[in-house]
Amino acid sequence: MLFSKNSGIKNSLAVDCGTSGVRGVLFSYEEGAGAKPEVRQIIHVPIGIADAVTSDLLRKHTVNALNRLWSEIPHSVRIAGIYIGLSSPFYVSKAFRVSRNRANTRDPVTRQELDTLIKESTEQFKKDLSEIMPDTNVSEIMVFNQLLLKTFLNGYRVENPLGKSGNTMEAHLRFEATTASLYREMTRQAASAFPAVPIRLVSIPLAYFYALGMLFDTDQGFLLVDVDAEISDVSIVANGVLERVLTMPLGSNLFLREVAELFHVPLPDAAFIVRRYAERTLEETRLRQITPLADSFQKTWQARLVGVLEQYAKDQEIPPRIFFTGSGVLPFYQESFTEDFMRVLSHSKQASVSLLSPAIMDAYFKKHQFSGPSDMALMCLALLCARGVL
C-alpha cells in the first residue's frame, strides 16, 4: 500500500510557495527528535514566466497553483499537519530591539515578564505595519512567528533569562506576518479538503536557518543566497541566530527575459537556451552572443548585492561561508563572489562559496526523491516538520 496504516506513523504535507511555482511534498515519519521522514509524493505546480510580474498577478497565480496542488493529494490520506513555507513576496518581517529597566532588579525574570515584553513588541510591530500599509487594518495583520533571538541582562548575553536577575533587560526579537485575507486565500481549499488539520506558516529563510543549523555552526555563521525566479533572499546567520533577511527584487527571470529579447524568442525557448548554456552544450554562435549578456547580468547582480549588504557590513562582518541555493540559481553563481568582491564586504580573505543540494541532507531522510537546489527549501520544511521543530 502507498500509505501505511501503522498507528505510529504520521503523514504530513509541506509546501514551498516561491515565485517560480508551488512545490509540495507528502511524507511519513515516526514522531521523535531523530525522526527520518520518508517522502511519498512530490508535486510541482510551476508558474509560467510572464513578460512582467505584479504583486497581484503573482498572488493570483500562486493561489491557483496551491489549489491545483491540494487537489493532487489523495483525500483518503490522513494528514497530521500542513506546513506552508512563504518566500518574501508573501510575508513581511521585522527585527525589534527592546531595552527596559526592570522595576525589581533583584527579582528573577519570570515567564510572565518575558511574555509581556513579547506581547507589547508584537502590538508595536502590527501598529508599524498598519501605518506603512494604510489599506490594512491592525486586526487584518496575522503574526505567525514571534521569535526571541537573543537576550541580555546588564549588558551580558544570556541564553535563557528566566530565573536570572538584573537591572536592565534587552531582547532582540523577530516577527513574521502576513494578512488574514492572503492566508484565507491560500488555505481555503486545503481547509475544505482536510478539515480540522492544523495549518502552520513559516518563512523559508527561517526554515533554512533551523535545518542548516543541524549541519553547520551557526555561531560562526553563514550567508545564504536563495535565488528564485523574481527575487533573491539573502539570509545572514551570525552569533547563533538569524540576524537579518534582505531581499533583492532580482531573480533568474530577469535574465531569461533579457535572453528572450536578445534572440527574439518566446520565454520558454529562452529558458531552454539558458539550460543549454548552464550545461555547456550551447552551440558556438549562440554562446558568443549570450556570454556578454551573462557577464553584464552578473555585474548587475553583484552591484545589487553589494547595495543590500554594505549597510550591514558597516557594523558587522559578513560571514565568510556562503551558500547558494534555490530554483533560480544561474550558471555563474560561483563567480559572483570573487576575492576582490568579498573584500568590499568583509575583512576575511578566505571566502568559501558552495551550492547547496539535497545530497547534504541524505542522512536525515529514510527515503526521498529531492534532486536539485530547487528542492532544498521543501526538503528543509519536511525535515523540520517531522522533527517537531516547526
Coordinates of C-alpha atoms in Angstrom, one line a residue:
M1 CA 0.0 0.0 0.0
L2 CA 1.2 3.5 -0.7
F3 CA 0.4 4.9 2.8
S4 CA 1.0 2.9 5.9
K5 CA -1.9 2.4 8.4
N6 CA 0.6 1.8 11.2
S7 CA -0.8 3.9 14.1
G8 CA 2.8 5.0 15.0
I9 CA 3.3 6.6 11.5
K10 CA 2.1 10.1 10.7
N11 CA 1.6 11.7 7.3
S12 CA 2.2 15.4 6.8
L13 CA 2.3 17.8 3.9
A14 CA 4.9 20.6 3.4
V15 CA 4.6 23.3 0.7
D16 CA 7.1 25.8 -0.6
C17 CA 5.5 28.9 -2.1
G18 CA 8.0 30.6 -4.3
T19 CA 7.9 32.9 -7.3
S20 CA 8.7 30.2 -9.8
G21 CA 5.9 27.9 -8.6
V22 CA 4.5 25.9 -5.8
R23 CA 6.1 22.7 -4.6
G24 CA 4.6 20.2 -2.2
V25 CA 5.9 17.0 -0.5
L26 CA 3.8 14.4 1.2
F27 CA 5.9 12.4 3.7
S28 CA 5.5 10.0 6.5
Y29 CA 7.5 9.7 9.7
E30 CA 7.6 8.3 13.2
E31 CA 7.4 11.0 15.8
G32 CA 10.6 11.8 17.7
A33 CA 13.6 14.0 17.9
G34 CA 15.6 11.9 15.5
A35 CA 12.7 11.2 13.0
K36 CA 13.7 10.4 9.5
P37 CA 10.9 11.3 7.1
E38 CA 10.1 9.1 4.1
V39 CA 9.0 11.0 1.0
R40 CA 5.9 9.6 -0.6
Q41 CA 5.0 12.1 -3.2
I42 CA 6.4 15.3 -4.7
I43 CA 4.2 17.7 -6.6
H44 CA 5.4 20.7 -8.6
V45 CA 3.0 23.2 -10.0
P46 CA 5.0 25.7 -12.0
I47 CA 4.1 29.3 -12.5
G48 CA 4.7 30.4 -16.1
I49 CA 7.2 33.1 -16.9
A50 CA 5.5 36.3 -17.6
D51 CA 6.7 39.4 -19.5
A52 CA 6.2 41.4 -16.3
V53 CA 5.1 40.4 -12.9
T54 CA 3.0 42.5 -10.4
S55 CA 2.2 41.5 -6.8
D56 CA -1.5 41.0 -7.6
L57 CA -0.6 38.7 -10.6
L58 CA 1.9 36.7 -8.5
R59 CA -0.7 36.3 -5.7
K60 CA -3.3 35.1 -8.1
H61 CA -1.0 32.6 -9.9
T62 CA 0.2 31.3 -6.5
V63 CA -3.3 30.8 -5.1
N64 CA -4.3 29.0 -8.3
A65 CA -1.2 26.8 -8.1
L66 CA -1.9 26.0 -4.5
N67 CA -5.5 24.9 -5.3
R68 CA -4.1 22.6 -8.0
L69 CA -1.7 21.1 -5.5
W70 CA -4.4 20.5 -2.9
S71 CA -6.4 18.6 -5.5
E72 CA -3.4 16.3 -6.1
I73 CA -3.4 15.0 -2.5
P74 CA -5.5 11.8 -2.0
H75 CA -8.3 12.7 0.4
S76 CA -8.1 9.2 1.8
V77 CA -4.7 10.0 3.4
R78 CA -4.9 11.1 7.0
I79 CA -2.9 14.3 7.2
A80 CA -1.5 15.3 10.6
G81 CA -0.4 18.7 9.6
I82 CA 0.1 21.1 6.7
Y83 CA 3.1 23.4 6.7
I84 CA 3.4 26.3 4.2
G85 CA 6.7 28.0 3.6
L86 CA 6.4 31.5 2.4
S87 CA 9.0 33.4 0.3
S88 CA 9.4 37.2 0.8
P89 CA 6.6 38.4 -1.6
F90 CA 4.0 36.7 0.7
Y91 CA 5.1 37.9 4.2
V92 CA 6.8 40.7 6.0
S93 CA 9.3 40.5 8.8
K94 CA 11.0 42.9 11.2
A95 CA 13.6 42.6 13.9
F96 CA 13.0 44.5 17.1
R97 CA 15.5 45.5 19.8
V98 CA 13.7 46.3 23.1
S99 CA 15.5 47.5 26.2
R100 CA 14.0 48.3 29.6
N101 CA 14.9 49.0 33.2
R102 CA 13.4 46.4 35.5
A103 CA 11.4 47.7 38.4
N104 CA 12.5 44.9 40.8
T105 CA 16.2 44.3 39.9
R106 CA 16.7 41.6 42.4
D107 CA 13.7 39.5 41.4
P108 CA 14.3 36.8 38.8
V109 CA 12.9 37.2 35.3
T110 CA 9.6 35.4 35.1
R111 CA 7.8 33.9 32.1
Q112 CA 5.0 36.5 32.6
E113 CA 7.5 39.3 32.4
L114 CA 9.0 37.9 29.2
D115 CA 5.6 37.2 27.6
T116 CA 4.5 40.8 28.4
L117 CA 7.6 42.1 26.6
I118 CA 6.9 39.9 23.6
K119 CA 3.2 40.9 23.5
E120 CA 3.9 44.6 23.7
S121 CA 6.5 44.3 20.9
T122 CA 4.1 42.3 18.8
E123 CA 1.4 45.0 19.1
Q124 CA 4.0 47.6 18.1
F125 CA 5.0 45.5 15.1
K126 CA 1.4 45.3 14.0
K127 CA 0.9 49.0 14.5
D128 CA 4.0 49.8 12.5
L129 CA 2.8 47.6 9.6
S130 CA -0.6 49.2 9.6
E131 CA 1.0 52.7 9.3
I132 CA 3.1 51.7 6.2
M133 CA 0.2 49.7 4.7
P134 CA -2.7 52.3 5.1
D135 CA -5.2 49.9 3.5
T136 CA -4.6 47.2 6.1
N137 CA -6.3 47.3 9.5
V138 CA -4.4 46.1 12.5
S139 CA -6.9 43.3 13.0
E140 CA -6.2 42.1 9.5
I141 CA -2.5 41.5 10.2
M142 CA -1.7 37.9 11.1
V143 CA 1.6 37.4 13.0
F144 CA 2.6 33.8 12.5
N145 CA 6.0 33.8 14.1
Q146 CA 7.3 35.6 17.2
L147 CA 10.9 34.7 17.8
L148 CA 13.1 35.7 20.8
L149 CA 16.5 35.8 19.0
K150 CA 18.8 36.8 22.0
T151 CA 18.6 38.4 25.4
F152 CA 21.0 40.5 27.5
L153 CA 20.9 41.2 31.2
N154 CA 23.1 44.1 32.4
G155 CA 24.8 44.1 29.0
Y156 CA 25.7 40.4 29.1
R157 CA 24.2 37.9 26.8
V158 CA 22.2 35.0 28.4
E159 CA 20.8 32.1 26.6
N160 CA 17.7 31.9 28.8
P161 CA 16.9 34.9 31.0
L162 CA 14.2 33.1 33.1
G163 CA 15.2 32.8 36.7
K164 CA 18.1 35.3 36.4
S165 CA 18.1 38.8 37.7
G166 CA 19.5 42.2 36.6
N167 CA 18.9 45.9 36.4
T168 CA 18.3 46.0 32.6
M169 CA 17.0 43.5 30.2
E170 CA 17.5 43.8 26.4
A171 CA 15.7 41.5 24.0
H172 CA 16.1 41.0 20.2
L173 CA 13.0 39.7 18.6
R174 CA 11.9 38.8 15.0
F175 CA 8.3 38.9 13.9
E176 CA 6.9 37.4 10.7
A177 CA 3.4 38.3 9.4
T178 CA 1.0 38.1 6.5
T179 CA -2.5 39.3 6.0
A180 CA -5.5 37.3 7.1
S181 CA -7.0 37.7 3.6
L182 CA -4.0 36.1 1.9
Y183 CA -3.9 33.3 4.5
R184 CA -7.6 32.6 3.8
E185 CA -7.0 32.6 0.0
M186 CA -4.0 30.2 0.3
T187 CA -5.7 27.8 2.7
R188 CA -9.4 27.8 1.9
Q189 CA -9.3 24.7 -0.3
A190 CA -6.9 22.8 1.9
A191 CA -9.2 23.5 4.9
S192 CA -12.1 22.2 3.0
A193 CA -10.3 19.1 1.8
F194 CA -8.6 18.3 5.1
P195 CA -11.0 19.7 7.8
A196 CA -9.6 20.1 11.3
V197 CA -6.0 19.6 10.1
P198 CA -3.7 22.3 11.6
I199 CA -2.1 24.6 9.1
R200 CA 1.2 26.3 10.1
L201 CA 3.0 29.1 8.3
V202 CA 6.8 29.7 8.3
S203 CA 9.1 31.8 6.3
I204 CA 11.5 30.0 4.0
P205 CA 14.6 31.8 5.5
L206 CA 13.6 30.6 9.0
A207 CA 13.2 27.1 7.8
Y208 CA 16.7 27.2 6.2
F209 CA 18.1 28.6 9.4
Y210 CA 16.8 25.8 11.6
A211 CA 17.6 23.0 9.1
L212 CA 21.1 24.1 8.2
G213 CA 21.8 24.6 11.9
M214 CA 21.8 20.8 12.1
L215 CA 24.7 20.8 9.7
F216 CA 26.7 24.0 10.2
D217 CA 27.9 26.0 13.1
T218 CA 25.5 29.0 13.4
D219 CA 27.8 30.7 15.9
Q220 CA 30.4 31.1 13.2
G221 CA 27.6 32.0 10.8
F222 CA 27.0 31.9 7.1
L223 CA 25.4 33.8 4.3
L224 CA 22.6 32.1 2.4
V225 CA 21.6 33.4 -1.0
D226 CA 18.3 31.8 -2.1
V227 CA 17.7 32.8 -5.7
D228 CA 14.2 32.4 -7.0
A229 CA 12.5 33.4 -10.3
E230 CA 11.6 37.0 -9.4
I231 CA 13.5 37.7 -6.1
S232 CA 16.6 36.7 -4.2
D233 CA 16.6 36.4 -0.4
V234 CA 19.9 36.9 1.4
S235 CA 19.9 35.4 5.0
I236 CA 22.6 36.4 7.4
V237 CA 23.2 34.0 10.2
A238 CA 25.6 35.1 12.9
N239 CA 26.2 34.5 16.6
G240 CA 23.8 31.6 16.5
V241 CA 20.7 33.5 15.3
L242 CA 19.1 34.5 12.1
E243 CA 20.3 38.1 12.2
R244 CA 18.7 39.5 9.1
V245 CA 16.9 38.7 5.9
L246 CA 17.5 41.0 3.0
T247 CA 15.5 40.8 -0.3
M248 CA 16.7 41.8 -3.8
P249 CA 13.9 42.2 -6.4
L250 CA 16.2 40.4 -8.8
G251 CA 15.9 36.7 -9.8
S252 CA 16.6 34.4 -12.7
N253 CA 13.5 35.5 -14.7
L254 CA 15.1 38.9 -15.5
F255 CA 18.0 37.1 -17.2
L256 CA 15.5 34.9 -19.1
R257 CA 13.6 38.0 -20.3
E258 CA 16.9 39.5 -21.5
V259 CA 17.8 36.3 -23.3
A260 CA 14.4 36.2 -24.9
E261 CA 14.9 39.8 -26.2
L262 CA 18.4 39.1 -27.4
F263 CA 17.4 36.1 -29.5
H264 CA 13.8 37.3 -30.3
V265 CA 12.3 34.1 -28.9
P266 CA 9.4 33.3 -26.5
L267 CA 10.3 33.0 -22.8
P268 CA 10.1 29.1 -22.7
D269 CA 12.6 29.0 -25.5
A270 CA 14.9 31.4 -23.6
A271 CA 14.7 29.1 -20.6
F272 CA 15.9 26.2 -22.9
I273 CA 18.8 28.3 -24.2
V274 CA 19.9 29.2 -20.6
R275 CA 19.7 25.5 -19.6
R276 CA 22.0 24.6 -22.5
Y277 CA 24.3 27.4 -21.5
A278 CA 24.5 26.1 -18.0
E279 CA 25.2 22.6 -19.2
R280 CA 27.9 24.0 -21.5
T281 CA 26.2 22.4 -24.5
L282 CA 25.1 25.6 -26.3
E283 CA 26.1 26.0 -29.9
E284 CA 29.1 28.2 -30.5
T285 CA 27.2 31.0 -32.3
R286 CA 24.7 31.5 -29.5
L287 CA 27.4 31.0 -26.9
R288 CA 29.3 34.0 -28.3
Q289 CA 26.0 36.1 -28.2
I290 CA 24.9 35.1 -24.7
T291 CA 28.3 35.4 -22.9
P292 CA 28.4 39.2 -22.9
L293 CA 24.8 39.3 -21.6
A294 CA 25.6 36.9 -18.8
D295 CA 28.7 38.9 -17.9
S296 CA 26.6 42.1 -17.8
F297 CA 23.9 40.5 -15.7
Q298 CA 26.5 39.1 -13.3
K299 CA 27.8 42.6 -12.7
T300 CA 24.3 44.0 -12.2
W301 CA 23.6 41.2 -9.7
Q302 CA 26.8 41.8 -7.8
A303 CA 26.1 45.6 -7.6
R304 CA 22.6 44.9 -6.2
L305 CA 24.0 42.5 -3.7
V306 CA 26.7 45.0 -2.5
G307 CA 24.0 47.6 -2.1
V308 CA 21.9 45.3 0.0
L309 CA 24.8 44.1 2.2
E310 CA 27.1 47.2 2.6
Q311 CA 24.9 48.8 5.3
Y312 CA 25.0 45.6 7.3
A313 CA 28.8 45.3 6.8
K314 CA 29.3 48.7 8.4
D315 CA 28.5 47.2 11.8
Q316 CA 29.3 43.6 11.5
E317 CA 31.5 41.4 9.3
I318 CA 29.8 39.3 6.6
P319 CA 30.3 35.6 7.4
P320 CA 32.9 34.1 5.0
R321 CA 30.9 30.9 4.5
I322 CA 28.5 31.5 1.6
F323 CA 25.8 29.2 0.2
F324 CA 23.8 29.5 -2.9
T325 CA 20.5 27.6 -3.5
G326 CA 17.1 28.0 -5.0
S327 CA 15.3 27.3 -8.3
G328 CA 16.8 30.4 -9.9
V329 CA 20.5 29.7 -9.4
L330 CA 22.3 30.8 -12.5
P331 CA 25.4 29.3 -14.1
F332 CA 27.7 32.0 -12.9
Y333 CA 26.9 31.8 -9.2
Q334 CA 30.4 30.8 -8.1
E335 CA 31.9 33.7 -10.0
S336 CA 29.7 36.1 -8.2
F337 CA 31.9 36.1 -5.1
T338 CA 35.4 36.7 -6.1
E339 CA 38.1 37.5 -3.6
D340 CA 38.1 41.2 -4.6
F341 CA 34.4 41.4 -4.4
M342 CA 34.4 39.8 -0.9
R343 CA 37.0 42.3 0.3
V344 CA 34.5 45.1 -0.3
L345 CA 32.1 43.5 2.2
S346 CA 34.3 41.6 4.6
H347 CA 37.8 41.7 6.2
S348 CA 38.1 38.0 5.6
K349 CA 40.1 37.0 2.6
Q350 CA 39.1 33.3 2.7
A351 CA 35.5 33.1 1.4
S352 CA 34.0 29.7 0.9
V353 CA 31.3 29.6 -1.7
S354 CA 29.3 26.4 -2.4
L355 CA 26.0 25.3 -3.9
L356 CA 23.5 23.6 -1.6
S357 CA 21.9 20.5 -3.0
P358 CA 19.7 17.8 -1.3
A359 CA 22.7 15.3 -1.1
I360 CA 24.0 17.1 2.0
M361 CA 20.9 16.0 4.0
D362 CA 20.6 12.4 2.7
A363 CA 21.4 11.0 6.2
Y364 CA 18.4 12.8 7.7
F365 CA 15.9 11.0 5.5
K366 CA 14.8 7.4 5.3
K367 CA 13.9 7.9 1.6
H368 CA 13.5 10.9 -0.7
Q369 CA 13.4 12.0 -4.3
F370 CA 14.7 15.6 -3.9
S371 CA 17.0 16.2 -6.8
G372 CA 18.4 19.8 -7.0
P373 CA 18.7 23.2 -5.4
S374 CA 15.1 24.0 -6.3
D375 CA 14.0 21.3 -3.8
M376 CA 16.2 22.5 -0.9
A377 CA 13.6 24.6 0.8
L378 CA 11.0 21.8 0.5
M379 CA 13.5 19.3 2.0
C380 CA 14.2 21.6 5.0
L381 CA 10.5 22.1 5.6
A382 CA 9.8 18.3 5.6
L383 CA 12.7 17.6 8.0
L384 CA 11.7 20.3 10.5
C385 CA 8.0 19.2 10.4
A386 CA 8.9 15.6 11.1
R387 CA 11.1 16.5 14.0
G388 CA 8.6 18.8 15.5
V389 CA 10.8 21.9 15.2
L390 CA 8.0 23.8 13.4

